[in-house]
Amino acid sequence: MATLSAQQVATSVWVVLVVATVTTWLLARGGAASPLETVSLVMVIAAFKARLIVLHFMGLKHAPLPYRLIFECWILAVTGFTLAGCVFGIRIA
Amino acid sequence: MFGLFFASFVVERLHNVALFDQSQRALSPTIGMLNTLFLVSGSYFVVLAVDAAKRAARRRVIGCLALALACAVAFSIAKLFEYGDKFRHGLSPATNDFFTYYFILTGLHFLHVLIAIIVTIVLMRMSRKTDFSPRYMVILESGASYWHMVDLLWVVLFPLVYLVR
């Protein structure tokens, strides 16, 4: 399999980020899904986008594991805590 | 630091879910989405600039940095328009807890975008006469990392403040 150049990887990641951003926006304004489904999808997509930026734009994909873990854990903690808070908020609303 | 601010927002929201959800309706997800596109695109152009610098392609480095700068300026214009619109409608940090968080979180992030603009201008000036030395590459890659960090924060901040309810 041919190896992609750094530029091709960056362009692919950018396209995915743009599509994910527009998808998030459509999801949030669409109202087709329940609040629980919407918030879950929105935060999962946010975590996915954040990982793409960290691994491919910041170049941590091939960084030593401790450096990568710092960012991976930050993304997991922030998006996971937000999702948990929103799910709890939906239940008490 | 931003992680703690985000967590604080989530906890404060739980104290008054109805107020936060109602206040959030005054925000424009469309402007937030456009601003996300500006920042991810800016980050992308910075990646291309670093890649071009590795090949000592000076004109391409400067061109890509100029595009990243344009993205940051577009973000800033949209953000100022957004703030102006809020103040015109009588919404300020003193309105309620949601808007206090909205202005602090987005304001702090905006401050980082303004710093990114200065960093990009400095990098463009350096790139005009660099010999692509290891020192220049370290400075360029440090500036690029800062750019991606600003992008990363917005990617989380946007859904948190503008979308989830």
Short mmCIF file of C-alpha atoms in Angstrom, two decimals:
data_model
loop_
_atom_site.label_atom_id
_atom_site.label_comp_id
_atom_site.label_asym_id
_atom_site.label_seq_id
_atom_site.Cartn_x
_atom_site.Cartn_y
_atom_site.Cartn_z
CA MET A 1 0.00 0.00 0.00
CA ALA A 2 1.36 3.42 -0.94
CA THR A 3 2.36 5.63 1.97
CA LEU A 4 0.59 8.98 2.16
CA SER A 5 2.74 12.10 2.31
CA ALA A 6 2.49 14.41 5.33
CA GLN A 7 0.56 16.85 3.17
CA GLN A 8 -1.92 14.19 2.04
CA VAL A 9 -2.47 13.05 5.64
CA ALA A 10 -3.03 16.65 6.78
CA THR A 11 -5.49 17.28 3.94
CA SER A 12 -7.43 14.09 4.73
CA VAL A 13 -7.59 15.01 8.42
CA TRP A 14 -8.74 18.55 7.56
CA VAL A 15 -11.55 17.20 5.35
CA VAL A 16 -12.70 14.85 8.14
CA LEU A 17 -12.59 17.75 10.66
CA VAL A 18 -14.70 19.95 8.37
CA VAL A 19 -17.26 17.18 7.75
CA ALA A 20 -17.40 16.35 11.49
CA THR A 21 -17.89 20.04 12.37
CA VAL A 22 -20.76 20.51 9.93
CA THR A 23 -22.29 17.18 11.04
CA THR A 24 -22.19 18.33 14.68
CA TRP A 25 -23.88 21.60 13.74
CA LEU A 26 -26.60 19.79 11.77
CA LEU A 27 -27.16 17.32 14.61
CA ALA A 28 -27.55 20.08 17.18
CA ARG A 29 -30.00 22.14 15.12
CA GLY A 30 -31.84 19.22 13.54
CA GLY A 31 -33.74 18.05 16.60
CA ALA A 32 -34.35 14.67 14.98
CA ALA A 33 -32.65 12.78 17.80
CA SER A 34 -33.49 12.83 21.51
CA PRO A 35 -31.48 15.22 23.76
CA LEU A 36 -29.56 12.23 25.16
CA GLU A 37 -28.68 10.92 21.70
CA THR A 38 -27.75 14.41 20.47
CA VAL A 39 -25.48 15.26 23.40
CA SER A 40 -23.82 11.83 23.24
CA LEU A 41 -23.10 12.12 19.51
CA VAL A 42 -21.94 15.73 19.79
CA MET A 43 -19.43 14.93 22.56
CA VAL A 44 -18.18 11.72 20.91
CA ILE A 45 -17.56 13.68 17.69
CA ALA A 46 -15.80 16.43 19.72
CA ALA A 47 -13.50 13.81 21.30
CA PHE A 48 -12.84 12.31 17.86
CA LYS A 49 -11.96 15.72 16.40
CA ALA A 50 -9.73 16.57 19.36
CA ARG A 51 -7.83 13.26 18.91
CA LEU A 52 -7.34 13.95 15.21
CA ILE A 53 -5.81 17.36 16.03
CA VAL A 54 -3.55 15.94 18.74
CA LEU A 55 -2.37 12.87 16.81
CA HIS A 56 -2.06 14.26 13.29
CA PHE A 57 -1.75 18.07 13.49
CA MET A 58 0.33 18.20 16.68
CA GLY A 59 2.20 15.11 15.50
CA LEU A 60 1.80 13.11 18.70
CA LYS A 61 0.90 9.93 16.81
CA HIS A 62 4.54 8.88 16.91
CA ALA A 63 5.48 10.67 20.15
CA PRO A 64 6.57 8.76 23.28
CA LEU A 65 3.58 7.22 25.04
CA PRO A 66 3.70 9.47 28.17
CA TYR A 67 3.38 12.65 26.06
CA ARG A 68 0.58 11.16 24.06
CA LEU A 69 -1.20 9.89 27.19
CA ILE A 70 -1.28 13.39 28.72
CA PHE A 71 -3.36 14.66 25.80
CA GLU A 72 -5.41 11.49 25.39
CA CYS A 73 -6.34 11.57 29.08
CA TRP A 74 -7.18 15.30 28.92
CA ILE A 75 -9.54 14.70 25.98
CA LEU A 76 -11.15 11.68 27.66
CA ALA A 77 -11.55 13.51 30.99
CA VAL A 78 -13.02 16.72 29.53
CA THR A 79 -15.41 15.15 27.03
CA GLY A 80 -16.34 12.29 29.40
CA PHE A 81 -17.05 14.66 32.28
CA THR A 82 -19.10 16.95 30.02
CA LEU A 83 -21.10 14.02 28.68
CA ALA A 84 -21.72 12.65 32.19
CA GLY A 85 -22.77 16.11 33.40
CA CYS A 86 -25.16 16.58 30.49
CA VAL A 87 -26.71 13.13 30.89
CA PHE A 88 -27.24 13.87 34.59
CA GLY A 89 -28.65 17.30 33.66
CA ILE A 90 -31.17 15.71 31.26
CA ARG A 91 -32.33 13.37 34.03
CA ILE A 92 -32.85 16.13 36.61
CA ALA A 93 -34.35 18.66 34.16
CA MET B 1 -6.50 25.34 33.24
CA PHE B 2 -9.15 25.27 30.52
CA GLY B 3 -10.03 21.72 31.58
CA LEU B 4 -10.92 23.02 35.05
CA PHE B 5 -12.95 25.86 33.55
CA PHE B 6 -14.86 23.37 31.41
CA ALA B 7 -15.53 21.13 34.44
CA SER B 8 -16.63 24.15 36.47
CA PHE B 9 -19.08 25.10 33.68
CA VAL B 10 -20.54 21.58 33.66
CA VAL B 11 -21.00 21.56 37.46
CA GLU B 12 -22.48 25.09 37.54
CA ARG B 13 -24.88 24.13 34.76
CA LEU B 14 -26.20 21.27 36.91
CA HIS B 15 -27.19 23.82 39.56
CA ASN B 16 -29.51 25.54 37.10
CA VAL B 17 -30.05 23.47 33.96
CA ALA B 18 -33.13 25.45 32.83
CA LEU B 19 -31.34 28.83 33.03
CA PHE B 20 -28.28 27.54 31.17
CA ASP B 21 -30.38 25.89 28.45
CA GLN B 22 -32.57 28.97 27.99
CA SER B 23 -29.58 31.34 27.93
CA GLN B 24 -27.75 29.11 25.45
CA ARG B 25 -30.57 29.71 22.94
CA ALA B 26 -29.34 33.31 22.62
CA LEU B 27 -26.06 32.03 21.13
CA SER B 28 -25.58 31.35 17.43
CA PRO B 29 -24.43 27.77 16.74
CA THR B 30 -23.86 28.85 13.12
CA ILE B 31 -21.25 31.46 14.11
CA GLY B 32 -19.72 28.88 16.47
CA MET B 33 -19.59 26.34 13.63
CA LEU B 34 -18.02 28.89 11.23
CA ASN B 35 -15.44 29.76 13.86
CA THR B 36 -14.62 26.06 14.25
CA LEU B 37 -14.07 25.84 10.49
CA PHE B 38 -11.79 28.91 10.62
CA LEU B 39 -9.66 27.42 13.39
CA VAL B 40 -9.35 23.86 12.01
CA SER B 41 -8.46 25.39 8.64
CA GLY B 42 -5.88 27.67 10.27
CA SER B 43 -4.35 24.67 12.02
CA TYR B 44 -4.27 22.82 8.69
CA PHE B 45 -2.41 25.65 6.95
CA VAL B 46 0.10 25.74 9.81
CA VAL B 47 0.75 22.00 9.31
CA LEU B 48 1.33 22.69 5.60
CA ALA B 49 3.69 25.56 6.52
CA VAL B 50 5.80 23.28 8.73
CA ASP B 51 5.86 20.62 6.02
CA ALA B 52 6.98 23.22 3.45
CA ALA B 53 9.70 24.50 5.82
CA LYS B 54 11.15 20.98 6.00
CA ARG B 55 11.64 21.28 2.22
CA ALA B 56 12.91 24.88 2.54
CA ALA B 57 10.05 26.05 0.29
CA ARG B 58 10.08 29.66 1.52
CA ARG B 59 7.23 31.08 -0.59
CA ARG B 60 4.96 28.20 0.33
CA VAL B 61 5.78 28.57 4.05
CA ILE B 62 4.89 32.28 3.96
CA GLY B 63 1.77 31.62 1.85
CA CYS B 64 0.48 28.93 4.22
CA LEU B 65 1.17 31.12 7.26
CA ALA B 66 -0.69 34.00 5.55
CA LEU B 67 -3.71 31.72 5.05
CA ALA B 68 -3.53 30.65 8.73
CA LEU B 69 -3.38 34.34 9.68
CA ALA B 70 -6.46 35.04 7.52
CA CYS B 71 -8.31 32.25 9.35
CA ALA B 72 -7.43 33.72 12.76
CA VAL B 73 -8.48 37.20 11.62
CA ALA B 74 -11.79 35.80 10.28
CA PHE B 75 -12.35 34.10 13.65
CA SER B 76 -11.67 37.39 15.43
CA ILE B 77 -14.07 39.37 13.22
CA ALA B 78 -16.82 36.79 13.79
CA LYS B 79 -16.14 36.79 17.53
CA LEU B 80 -16.28 40.61 17.76
CA PHE B 81 -19.51 40.59 15.73
CA GLU B 82 -20.90 37.97 18.13
CA TYR B 83 -19.91 39.96 21.25
CA GLY B 84 -21.36 43.16 19.72
CA ASP B 85 -24.63 41.38 19.02
CA LYS B 86 -24.83 40.14 22.62
CA PHE B 87 -24.18 43.59 24.09
CA ARG B 88 -26.75 45.16 21.72
CA HIS B 89 -29.31 42.72 23.10
CA GLY B 90 -28.39 43.67 26.66
CA LEU B 91 -26.48 40.46 27.36
CA SER B 92 -23.28 40.90 29.35
CA PRO B 93 -21.17 38.94 31.85
CA ALA B 94 -23.43 40.35 34.57
CA THR B 95 -26.64 39.00 32.99
CA ASN B 96 -26.52 35.58 34.68
CA ASP B 97 -24.16 32.69 35.49
CA PHE B 98 -24.34 31.27 31.98
CA PHE B 99 -23.22 34.53 30.36
CA THR B 100 -20.52 35.02 32.98
CA TYR B 101 -19.08 31.65 31.90
CA TYR B 102 -19.74 32.36 28.22
CA PHE B 103 -17.78 35.63 28.27
CA ILE B 104 -14.95 34.29 30.47
CA LEU B 105 -14.46 31.03 28.52
CA THR B 106 -14.79 32.49 25.04
CA GLY B 107 -12.94 35.68 26.08
CA LEU B 108 -9.95 33.77 27.42
CA HIS B 109 -9.91 31.65 24.30
CA PHE B 110 -10.21 34.77 22.11
CA LEU B 111 -7.18 36.22 23.91
CA HIS B 112 -5.25 33.09 22.86
CA VAL B 113 -6.40 33.57 19.25
CA LEU B 114 -5.10 37.16 19.32
CA ILE B 115 -1.75 35.83 20.59
CA ALA B 116 -1.82 33.27 17.74
CA ILE B 117 -2.20 36.19 15.30
CA ILE B 118 0.92 37.86 16.73
CA VAL B 119 2.81 34.53 16.71
CA THR B 120 1.86 33.95 13.05
CA ILE B 121 2.97 37.46 12.01
CA VAL B 122 6.32 36.95 13.80
CA LEU B 123 6.75 33.56 12.08
CA MET B 124 5.99 35.12 8.67
CA ARG B 125 8.62 37.82 9.24
CA MET B 126 11.19 35.22 10.34
CA SER B 127 10.37 33.01 7.36
CA ARG B 128 11.25 35.82 4.92
CA LYS B 129 14.96 35.67 5.71
CA THR B 130 15.51 32.34 7.41
CA ASP B 131 18.10 29.80 6.31
CA PHE B 132 15.80 27.09 7.73
CA SER B 133 18.21 26.40 10.56
CA PRO B 134 17.32 23.92 13.33
CA ARG B 135 16.64 26.92 15.61
CA TYR B 136 14.12 28.35 13.12
CA MET B 137 12.44 24.95 12.80
CA VAL B 138 12.07 24.68 16.60
CA ILE B 139 10.50 28.15 16.74
CA LEU B 140 8.18 27.38 13.82
CA GLU B 141 7.09 24.03 15.29
CA SER B 142 6.54 25.63 18.71
CA GLY B 143 4.32 28.27 17.12
CA ALA B 144 2.49 25.53 15.23
CA SER B 145 1.90 23.59 18.47
CA TYR B 146 0.47 26.73 20.05
CA TRP B 147 -1.88 27.12 17.08
CA HIS B 148 -3.09 23.51 17.41
CA MET B 149 -3.63 23.99 21.15
CA VAL B 150 -5.88 27.00 20.46
CA ASP B 151 -7.74 24.90 17.88
CA LEU B 152 -8.04 21.94 20.28
CA LEU B 153 -9.54 24.12 23.04
CA TRP B 154 -12.16 25.54 20.69
CA VAL B 155 -13.10 22.06 19.41
CA VAL B 156 -14.17 21.22 23.00
CA LEU B 157 -15.43 24.68 23.97
CA PHE B 158 -17.80 25.00 20.98
CA PRO B 159 -20.05 22.00 21.75
CA LEU B 160 -19.84 22.59 25.50
CA VAL B 161 -21.00 26.22 25.46
CA TYR B 162 -23.02 26.42 22.21
CA LEU B 163 -24.58 23.02 21.64
CA VAL B 164 -25.06 20.60 24.52
CA ARG B 165 -28.28 20.95 26.45
#
